[in-house]
């Protein structure tokens, strides 16, 4: 079953230079017709939806939807499936696409959390990334988010940008803290194939941060943000007490979620779990929805072994770690039985630590998380 909804809006004003997400500039009518397609999809999949604990509008740039479109969409969803009264409903907003009037209207439509894609407070880096907004526009957008009375706001920042120094990164973090959001997500730049960055910055480019500098930036974020009262509750996420992202936490806890829209991924809690995604183009998606035969693409029925591995590496992403008893209740065997030597090695290397019945990543383990997770595959 699904207890969370992810809604993918695959449209952007223009493609950013580093972006490998499924997003494009909308063609004529695509943005206008999209909410209706989403609603038709909800109706197709509604029978597998439990009372919804969270909805996340991501993209792409979901803030390109007009507030009235989003209001109608949320009304339509609520008329089709049950949304819990305390549901967290997040809208990703690009600072270049919102103003006080639209933000107030988004709040009235039912959005209760904004995730603002700031990425950097330095115009040089924003230009390098190909973002459509300046740092001043991000600050204005943040002020307007507050003026619209959103009490739960997250900022995204990226480190290890081409040519970025540790001091510049420190300044970025200080700007973010000064705005006093409830939540901050921090990502290290990865140069993805097929992006403009992949041409501009080959792997051996001297402009890219090396592993040591990236590690220093990761550790500096931990140091500054925890000193400022944020809890480092997941590898890439920091929150004021009580302000963790509930929707994203659901991903790491393996809650079932239904992905609506072009290329949206879903996780069905059935058996050991089923992962699948929607068709990757607007045309294929439209055809599937309109015909009532929306294909599941890349369907993966998890085996017991795959589900146990997922439980470990998703659970370890969170500072709460993996409760060994909970694992045993879920799978009928202990993690030590299945991963004994891997766990012992990782503890010896200082990447994992044990507190009572909980297994946790150390800060160094968070930094080298891909190497840790590979041991559970
Ligand atoms: S706004 Fe986000 S999704 Fe759109 S192109 Fe830029 S990084 Fe990609």
CSV table of C-alpha atoms and ligand atoms in Angstrom, one decimal:
chain,number,residue,atom,x,y,z
A,1,UNK,CA,0.0,0.0,0.0
A,2,UNK,CA,1.0,3.7,-0.3
A,3,UNK,CA,0.8,6.1,2.6
A,4,UNK,CA,2.7,9.0,0.9
A,5,UNK,CA,2.3,10.8,-2.4
A,6,UNK,CA,5.1,12.3,-4.5
A,7,UNK,CA,4.0,14.5,-7.3
A,8,UNK,CA,6.6,15.1,-10.0
A,9,UNK,CA,6.2,18.3,-12.1
A,10,UNK,CA,8.8,17.9,-14.9
A,11,UNK,CA,8.9,21.5,-16.1
A,12,UNK,CA,11.4,24.3,-15.6
A,13,UNK,CA,11.9,27.8,-16.9
A,14,UNK,CA,15.3,26.6,-18.3
A,15,UNK,CA,17.6,23.7,-17.7
A,16,UNK,CA,20.3,24.3,-15.1
A,17,UNK,CA,23.8,23.5,-16.2
A,18,UNK,CA,24.3,20.7,-13.6
A,19,UNK,CA,20.8,19.2,-13.7
A,20,UNK,CA,20.2,15.5,-14.5
A,21,UNK,CA,16.6,15.4,-13.2
A,22,UNK,CA,13.7,14.7,-15.5
A,23,UNK,CA,12.7,18.2,-16.4
A,24,UNK,CA,12.3,20.4,-19.5
A,25,UNK,CA,10.9,23.7,-20.6
A,26,UNK,CA,7.2,23.0,-21.1
A,27,UNK,CA,5.8,22.9,-24.6
A,28,UNK,CA,2.5,24.7,-25.4
A,29,UNK,CA,-0.4,23.5,-23.2
A,30,UNK,CA,1.8,20.9,-21.3
A,31,UNK,CA,1.7,22.9,-18.1
A,32,UNK,CA,-2.0,23.6,-18.5
A,33,UNK,CA,-3.1,20.0,-19.0
A,34,UNK,CA,-0.7,18.4,-16.5
A,35,UNK,CA,-2.8,18.8,-13.3
A,36,UNK,CA,-5.7,17.0,-15.0
A,37,UNK,CA,-3.4,14.1,-16.0
A,38,UNK,CA,-2.2,13.8,-12.4
A,39,UNK,CA,-5.7,13.7,-11.1
A,40,UNK,CA,-6.6,11.0,-13.6
A,41,UNK,CA,-3.6,9.0,-12.4
A,42,UNK,CA,-4.7,9.4,-8.8
A,43,UNK,CA,-8.0,7.9,-9.7
A,44,UNK,CA,-6.3,5.0,-11.5
A,45,UNK,CA,-4.1,4.1,-8.5
A,46,UNK,CA,-6.5,5.2,-5.6
A,47,UNK,CA,-7.4,1.7,-4.5
A,48,UNK,CA,-3.8,1.1,-3.2
A,49,UNK,CA,-3.6,4.4,-1.3
A,50,UNK,CA,-4.0,4.4,2.5
A,51,UNK,CA,-4.7,7.6,4.5
A,52,UNK,CA,-2.0,9.9,3.2
A,53,UNK,CA,0.5,11.1,5.7
A,54,UNK,CA,2.5,13.5,3.4
A,55,UNK,CA,2.4,14.9,-0.1
A,56,UNK,CA,5.6,16.3,-1.8
A,57,UNK,CA,5.4,18.4,-5.0
A,58,UNK,CA,8.9,18.0,-6.5
A,59,UNK,CA,10.5,18.5,-9.8
A,60,UNK,CA,11.3,20.1,-12.0
A,61,UNK,CA,9.8,23.2,-10.7
A,62,UNK,CA,6.4,22.6,-9.2
A,63,UNK,CA,6.1,26.3,-8.3
A,64,UNK,CA,5.5,26.9,-12.0
A,65,UNK,CA,2.0,25.6,-11.4
A,66,UNK,CA,-0.4,28.4,-10.9
A,67,UNK,CA,-1.8,28.4,-7.3
A,68,UNK,CA,-5.3,27.8,-8.6
A,69,UNK,CA,-4.0,24.7,-10.5
A,70,UNK,CA,-2.4,23.5,-7.3
A,71,UNK,CA,-5.5,24.2,-5.3
A,72,UNK,CA,-7.7,22.3,-7.8
A,73,UNK,CA,-5.2,19.4,-7.8
A,74,UNK,CA,-5.1,19.1,-4.0
A,75,UNK,CA,-8.9,19.3,-3.9
A,76,UNK,CA,-9.1,16.6,-6.5
A,77,UNK,CA,-6.7,14.4,-4.6
A,78,UNK,CA,-8.6,14.9,-1.4
A,79,UNK,CA,-11.8,14.0,-3.1
A,80,UNK,CA,-10.2,10.7,-4.3
A,81,UNK,CA,-8.1,9.5,-1.4
A,82,UNK,CA,-8.1,10.3,2.3
A,83,UNK,CA,-5.5,12.9,3.4
A,84,UNK,CA,-4.7,12.9,7.1
A,85,UNK,CA,-5.6,16.2,8.8
A,86,UNK,CA,-2.0,16.5,10.0
A,87,UNK,CA,-0.4,15.7,6.6
A,88,UNK,CA,2.8,17.5,5.7
A,89,UNK,CA,2.3,19.0,2.3
A,90,UNK,CA,5.6,20.4,0.7
A,91,UNK,CA,6.1,22.5,-2.4
A,92,UNK,CA,9.5,22.8,-3.9
A,93,UNK,CA,9.8,26.4,-5.0
A,94,UNK,CA,12.4,28.0,-7.2
A,95,UNK,CA,13.1,31.5,-5.9
A,96,UNK,CA,12.8,32.9,-9.4
A,97,UNK,CA,9.2,31.8,-9.8
A,98,UNK,CA,7.3,32.9,-6.6
A,99,UNK,CA,6.1,36.2,-5.1
A,100,UNK,CA,4.2,37.1,-2.0
A,101,UNK,CA,0.8,36.8,-3.8
A,102,UNK,CA,1.5,33.3,-5.2
A,103,UNK,CA,3.0,32.2,-1.9
A,104,UNK,CA,-0.1,33.3,0.0
A,105,UNK,CA,-2.3,31.5,-2.5
A,106,UNK,CA,-0.2,28.3,-2.2
A,107,UNK,CA,-0.7,28.4,1.6
A,108,UNK,CA,-4.4,28.9,1.1
A,109,UNK,CA,-4.4,25.9,-1.3
A,110,UNK,CA,-3.1,23.7,1.5
A,111,UNK,CA,0.7,23.7,1.1
A,112,UNK,CA,2.2,23.9,4.7
A,113,UNK,CA,5.9,23.5,3.9
A,114,UNK,CA,8.1,25.2,1.4
A,115,UNK,CA,11.5,23.8,0.2
A,116,UNK,CA,13.3,26.7,-1.4
A,117,UNK,CA,16.0,25.9,-4.0
A,118,UNK,CA,18.5,28.5,-3.0
A,119,UNK,CA,21.6,26.4,-3.9
A,120,UNK,CA,24.1,29.3,-3.3
A,121,UNK,CA,24.1,32.9,-1.9
A,122,UNK,CA,26.8,33.9,-4.3
A,123,UNK,CA,25.8,35.3,-7.8
A,124,UNK,CA,29.0,34.0,-9.4
A,125,UNK,CA,28.1,30.4,-8.4
A,126,UNK,CA,24.4,30.8,-9.3
A,127,UNK,CA,25.5,32.0,-12.7
A,128,UNK,CA,27.9,29.0,-13.0
A,129,UNK,CA,25.1,26.6,-12.1
A,130,UNK,CA,22.8,28.3,-14.6
A,131,UNK,CA,20.1,29.1,-12.1
A,132,UNK,CA,17.4,31.6,-13.1
A,133,UNK,CA,17.6,33.7,-9.9
A,134,UNK,CA,20.2,35.8,-8.1
A,135,UNK,CA,21.1,35.6,-4.4
A,136,UNK,CA,19.1,38.8,-3.7
A,137,UNK,CA,16.0,37.1,-5.3
A,138,UNK,CA,16.5,34.1,-3.1
A,139,UNK,CA,16.6,36.3,0.0
A,140,UNK,CA,13.5,38.2,-1.2
A,141,UNK,CA,11.7,34.9,-1.8
A,142,UNK,CA,12.6,33.7,1.7
A,143,UNK,CA,11.3,36.9,3.2
A,144,UNK,CA,8.1,36.5,1.2
A,145,UNK,CA,7.7,32.9,2.3
A,146,UNK,CA,7.8,34.1,5.9
A,147,UNK,CA,5.5,37.1,5.1
A,148,UNK,CA,3.0,34.6,3.6
A,149,UNK,CA,3.2,32.9,7.0
A,150,UNK,CA,4.8,29.6,6.2
A,151,UNK,CA,6.2,28.3,9.5
A,152,UNK,CA,8.1,25.4,8.0
A,153,UNK,CA,10.7,26.3,5.4
A,154,UNK,CA,13.7,24.4,4.1
A,155,UNK,CA,16.6,25.7,2.0
A,156,UNK,CA,18.8,23.7,-0.4
A,157,UNK,CA,22.5,24.4,-0.7
A,158,UNK,CA,25.2,22.8,-2.8
A,159,UNK,CA,28.9,22.6,-1.9
A,160,UNK,CA,32.0,21.6,-3.8
A,161,UNK,CA,31.1,24.0,-6.6
A,162,UNK,CA,33.7,24.6,-9.3
A,163,UNK,CA,36.5,26.8,-7.8
A,164,UNK,CA,34.7,27.1,-4.4
A,165,UNK,CA,37.0,27.5,-1.4
A,166,UNK,CA,36.3,26.4,2.2
A,167,UNK,CA,35.9,30.0,3.3
A,168,UNK,CA,33.4,30.7,0.6
A,169,UNK,CA,31.4,27.6,1.7
A,170,UNK,CA,31.6,28.9,5.3
A,171,UNK,CA,30.1,32.1,4.2
A,172,UNK,CA,27.3,30.2,2.4
A,173,UNK,CA,26.4,28.3,5.6
A,174,UNK,CA,26.4,31.5,7.6
A,175,UNK,CA,24.0,33.2,5.2
A,176,UNK,CA,21.7,30.1,5.4
A,177,UNK,CA,21.8,30.1,9.3
A,178,UNK,CA,21.2,33.9,9.4
A,179,UNK,CA,17.8,33.4,7.6
A,180,UNK,CA,16.8,30.9,10.3
A,181,UNK,CA,15.0,28.3,8.3
A,182,UNK,CA,13.5,25.2,10.0
A,183,UNK,CA,15.4,22.8,7.8
A,184,UNK,CA,18.5,22.8,5.5
A,185,UNK,CA,19.5,20.2,2.9
A,186,UNK,CA,23.1,20.1,1.9
A,187,UNK,CA,24.3,18.4,-1.3
A,188,UNK,CA,27.8,18.0,-2.7
A,189,UNK,CA,28.0,18.7,-6.4
A,190,UNK,CA,28.1,15.6,-8.6
A,191,UNK,CA,28.8,16.1,-12.2
A,192,UNK,CA,26.2,13.9,-14.0
A,193,UNK,CA,26.6,12.5,-17.5
A,194,UNK,CA,24.6,14.3,-20.2
A,195,UNK,CA,24.7,17.6,-18.4
A,196,UNK,CA,26.4,20.8,-19.6
A,197,UNK,CA,28.7,20.5,-16.6
A,198,UNK,CA,29.9,17.1,-17.8
A,199,UNK,CA,31.3,18.8,-20.9
A,200,UNK,CA,32.6,21.8,-19.0
A,201,UNK,CA,34.2,19.9,-16.1
A,202,UNK,CA,35.7,16.5,-17.1
A,203,UNK,CA,36.6,14.2,-14.1
A,204,UNK,CA,40.1,15.5,-13.9
A,205,UNK,CA,39.2,19.2,-14.1
A,206,UNK,CA,41.2,21.2,-11.7
A,207,UNK,CA,38.1,23.4,-11.1
A,208,UNK,CA,36.4,20.5,-9.3
A,209,UNK,CA,36.8,20.0,-5.6
A,210,UNK,CA,39.0,17.0,-4.7
A,211,UNK,CA,37.8,14.4,-2.1
A,212,UNK,CA,39.7,16.2,0.7
A,213,UNK,CA,38.1,19.5,0.1
A,214,UNK,CA,34.6,18.0,-0.3
A,215,UNK,CA,35.1,16.1,3.0
A,216,UNK,CA,36.2,19.4,4.7
A,217,UNK,CA,33.0,21.1,3.4
A,218,UNK,CA,30.8,18.2,4.6
A,219,UNK,CA,32.4,18.4,8.0
A,220,UNK,CA,32.2,22.2,8.2
A,221,UNK,CA,28.5,22.0,7.5
A,222,UNK,CA,28.1,19.5,10.3
A,223,UNK,CA,30.1,21.7,12.7
A,224,UNK,CA,28.5,25.0,11.9
A,225,UNK,CA,24.9,23.8,11.6
A,226,UNK,CA,24.9,21.7,14.7
A,227,UNK,CA,26.5,24.6,16.6
A,228,UNK,CA,23.6,26.7,15.3
A,229,UNK,CA,21.1,24.3,16.9
A,230,UNK,CA,20.3,22.1,13.9
A,231,UNK,CA,20.1,18.4,14.3
A,232,UNK,CA,22.1,16.5,11.6
A,233,UNK,CA,19.4,13.9,11.3
A,234,UNK,CA,20.3,12.4,7.9
A,235,UNK,CA,23.4,12.4,5.8
A,236,UNK,CA,22.3,15.4,3.7
A,237,UNK,CA,19.7,17.0,6.0
A,238,UNK,CA,19.6,19.2,9.1
A,239,UNK,CA,16.6,20.3,11.0
A,240,UNK,CA,15.5,22.4,14.0
A,241,UNK,CA,14.2,20.1,16.7
A,242,UNK,CA,10.8,18.7,15.6
A,243,UNK,CA,11.2,20.0,12.1
A,244,UNK,CA,12.6,16.9,10.2
A,245,UNK,CA,11.2,16.4,6.7
A,246,UNK,CA,8.5,13.9,7.4
A,247,UNK,CA,7.9,13.0,3.8
A,248,UNK,CA,11.6,12.3,3.1
A,249,UNK,CA,12.0,10.4,6.4
A,250,UNK,CA,9.3,8.1,5.0
A,251,UNK,CA,11.6,7.2,2.2
A,252,UNK,CA,14.4,6.1,4.6
A,253,UNK,CA,11.9,4.2,6.7
A,254,UNK,CA,10.6,2.3,3.6
A,255,UNK,CA,7.1,3.6,3.9
A,256,UNK,CA,5.1,3.0,0.7
A,257,UNK,CA,4.8,6.0,-1.6
A,258,UNK,CA,3.0,6.6,-4.8
A,259,UNK,CA,4.8,8.7,-7.4
A,260,UNK,CA,2.5,10.6,-9.6
A,261,UNK,CA,3.5,12.2,-12.9
A,262,UNK,CA,6.2,11.8,-15.6
A,263,UNK,CA,9.1,9.5,-14.5
A,264,UNK,CA,7.9,9.5,-10.9
A,265,UNK,CA,9.1,6.5,-8.8
A,266,UNK,CA,6.9,4.5,-6.4
A,267,UNK,CA,7.4,2.0,-3.7
A,268,UNK,CA,4.6,-0.4,-2.9
A,269,UNK,CA,4.6,-2.1,0.5
A,270,UNK,CA,3.6,-5.5,-0.7
A,271,UNK,CA,5.6,-8.7,-0.1
A,272,UNK,CA,9.2,-7.5,0.4
A,273,UNK,CA,8.4,-4.4,-1.6
A,274,UNK,CA,7.9,-3.4,-5.2
A,275,UNK,CA,9.6,-0.5,-6.9
A,276,UNK,CA,8.5,0.9,-10.2
A,277,UNK,CA,8.3,4.2,-12.1
A,278,UNK,CA,6.1,6.0,-14.6
A,279,UNK,CA,6.9,6.5,-18.3
A,280,UNK,CA,9.7,9.1,-18.7
A,281,UNK,CA,8.2,11.4,-21.3
A,282,UNK,CA,5.1,13.6,-21.2
A,283,UNK,CA,3.8,12.0,-24.4
A,284,UNK,CA,4.0,8.4,-23.0
A,285,UNK,CA,2.7,9.5,-19.7
A,286,UNK,CA,-0.3,11.2,-21.3
A,287,UNK,CA,-1.1,8.2,-23.5
A,288,UNK,CA,-0.9,5.9,-20.5
A,289,UNK,CA,-3.1,8.0,-18.3
A,290,UNK,CA,-5.7,8.8,-20.9
A,291,UNK,CA,-6.0,5.1,-22.0
A,292,UNK,CA,-6.3,4.1,-18.4
A,293,UNK,CA,-3.4,1.7,-18.9
A,294,UNK,CA,-0.5,3.5,-17.3
A,295,UNK,CA,2.5,1.2,-17.6
A,296,UNK,CA,4.8,0.4,-14.6
A,297,UNK,CA,8.3,0.8,-15.9
A,298,UNK,CA,11.4,-0.9,-14.5
A,299,UNK,CA,9.3,-2.9,-12.0
A,300,UNK,CA,11.4,-4.6,-9.4
A,301,UNK,CA,10.0,-7.1,-7.0
A,302,UNK,CA,12.4,-7.1,-4.1
A,303,UNK,CA,13.7,-10.4,-2.7
A,304,UNK,CA,14.2,-10.9,1.0
A,305,UNK,CA,17.9,-10.3,0.5
A,306,UNK,CA,17.3,-7.0,-1.5
A,307,UNK,CA,14.8,-5.8,1.1
A,308,UNK,CA,17.2,-6.5,4.0
A,309,UNK,CA,20.0,-4.6,2.2
A,310,UNK,CA,17.7,-1.7,1.5
A,311,UNK,CA,16.5,-1.6,5.1
A,312,UNK,CA,20.2,-1.4,6.2
A,313,UNK,CA,21.4,1.3,3.8
A,314,UNK,CA,18.2,3.5,4.0
A,315,UNK,CA,18.0,3.2,7.8
A,316,UNK,CA,21.7,4.0,8.2
A,317,UNK,CA,21.3,7.2,6.3
A,318,UNK,CA,19.4,8.6,9.4
A,319,UNK,CA,21.1,9.6,12.6
A,320,UNK,CA,18.7,7.3,14.4
A,321,UNK,CA,20.4,4.4,12.7
A,322,UNK,CA,19.1,0.9,12.4
A,323,UNK,CA,17.5,-0.7,15.4
A,324,UNK,CA,18.7,-4.3,15.4
A,325,UNK,CA,15.5,-5.6,17.1
A,326,UNK,CA,13.3,-3.8,14.7
A,327,UNK,CA,15.2,-5.4,11.8
A,328,UNK,CA,14.7,-8.8,13.4
A,329,UNK,CA,11.0,-8.3,13.9
A,330,UNK,CA,10.7,-7.3,10.2
A,331,UNK,CA,12.8,-10.1,8.7
A,332,UNK,CA,12.9,-12.9,11.3
A,333,UNK,CA,16.7,-12.8,11.5
A,334,UNK,CA,19.2,-10.4,13.0
A,335,UNK,CA,21.5,-8.2,10.9
A,336,UNK,CA,24.5,-9.9,12.6
A,337,UNK,CA,23.4,-13.2,11.2
A,338,UNK,CA,23.3,-11.8,7.6
A,339,UNK,CA,25.9,-9.1,7.7
A,340,UNK,CA,28.1,-10.1,10.7
A,341,UNK,CA,31.5,-9.7,9.0
A,342,UNK,CA,30.6,-6.5,7.1
A,343,UNK,CA,29.4,-4.9,10.4
A,344,UNK,CA,32.5,-6.0,12.3
A,345,UNK,CA,34.8,-4.6,9.5
A,346,UNK,CA,32.9,-1.3,9.3
A,347,UNK,CA,32.9,-0.8,13.1
A,348,UNK,CA,36.7,-1.6,13.1
A,349,UNK,CA,37.2,1.0,10.4
A,350,UNK,CA,35.4,3.6,12.4
A,351,UNK,CA,32.6,4.0,9.9
A,352,UNK,CA,29.8,2.4,12.0
A,353,UNK,CA,29.3,2.4,15.7
A,354,UNK,CA,26.9,0.6,18.0
A,355,UNK,CA,24.9,2.2,20.8
A,356,UNK,CA,22.8,-0.3,22.7
A,357,UNK,CA,20.7,-2.1,20.1
A,358,UNK,CA,21.3,0.6,17.4
A,359,UNK,CA,23.8,0.6,14.6
A,360,UNK,CA,24.8,4.1,13.4
A,361,UNK,CA,27.0,5.7,10.9
A,362,UNK,CA,29.8,7.8,12.4
A,363,UNK,CA,30.4,11.2,10.8
A,364,UNK,CA,33.2,9.6,8.8
A,365,UNK,CA,30.8,6.8,7.9
A,366,UNK,CA,28.3,9.5,6.6
A,367,UNK,CA,31.1,11.0,4.5
A,368,UNK,CA,32.0,7.6,3.0
A,369,UNK,CA,28.4,6.3,3.0
A,370,UNK,CA,28.6,4.8,-0.5
A,371,UNK,CA,31.5,2.6,0.6
A,372,UNK,CA,29.5,1.5,3.7
A,373,UNK,CA,26.3,0.8,1.8
A,374,UNK,CA,28.2,-1.3,-0.8
A,375,UNK,CA,29.0,-3.8,2.0
A,376,UNK,CA,25.3,-4.6,2.3
A,377,UNK,CA,24.7,-5.3,-1.3
B,1,LIG,S1,15.4,24.1,-11.4
B,1,LIG,FE1,15.9,22.1,-10.5
B,1,LIG,S2,14.9,20.6,-11.8
B,1,LIG,FE2,14.9,22.5,-13.0
B,1,LIG,S3,16.7,22.5,-14.3
B,1,LIG,FE3,17.3,23.5,-12.4
B,1,LIG,S4,18.1,21.9,-11.0
B,1,LIG,FE4,16.9,20.9,-12.7
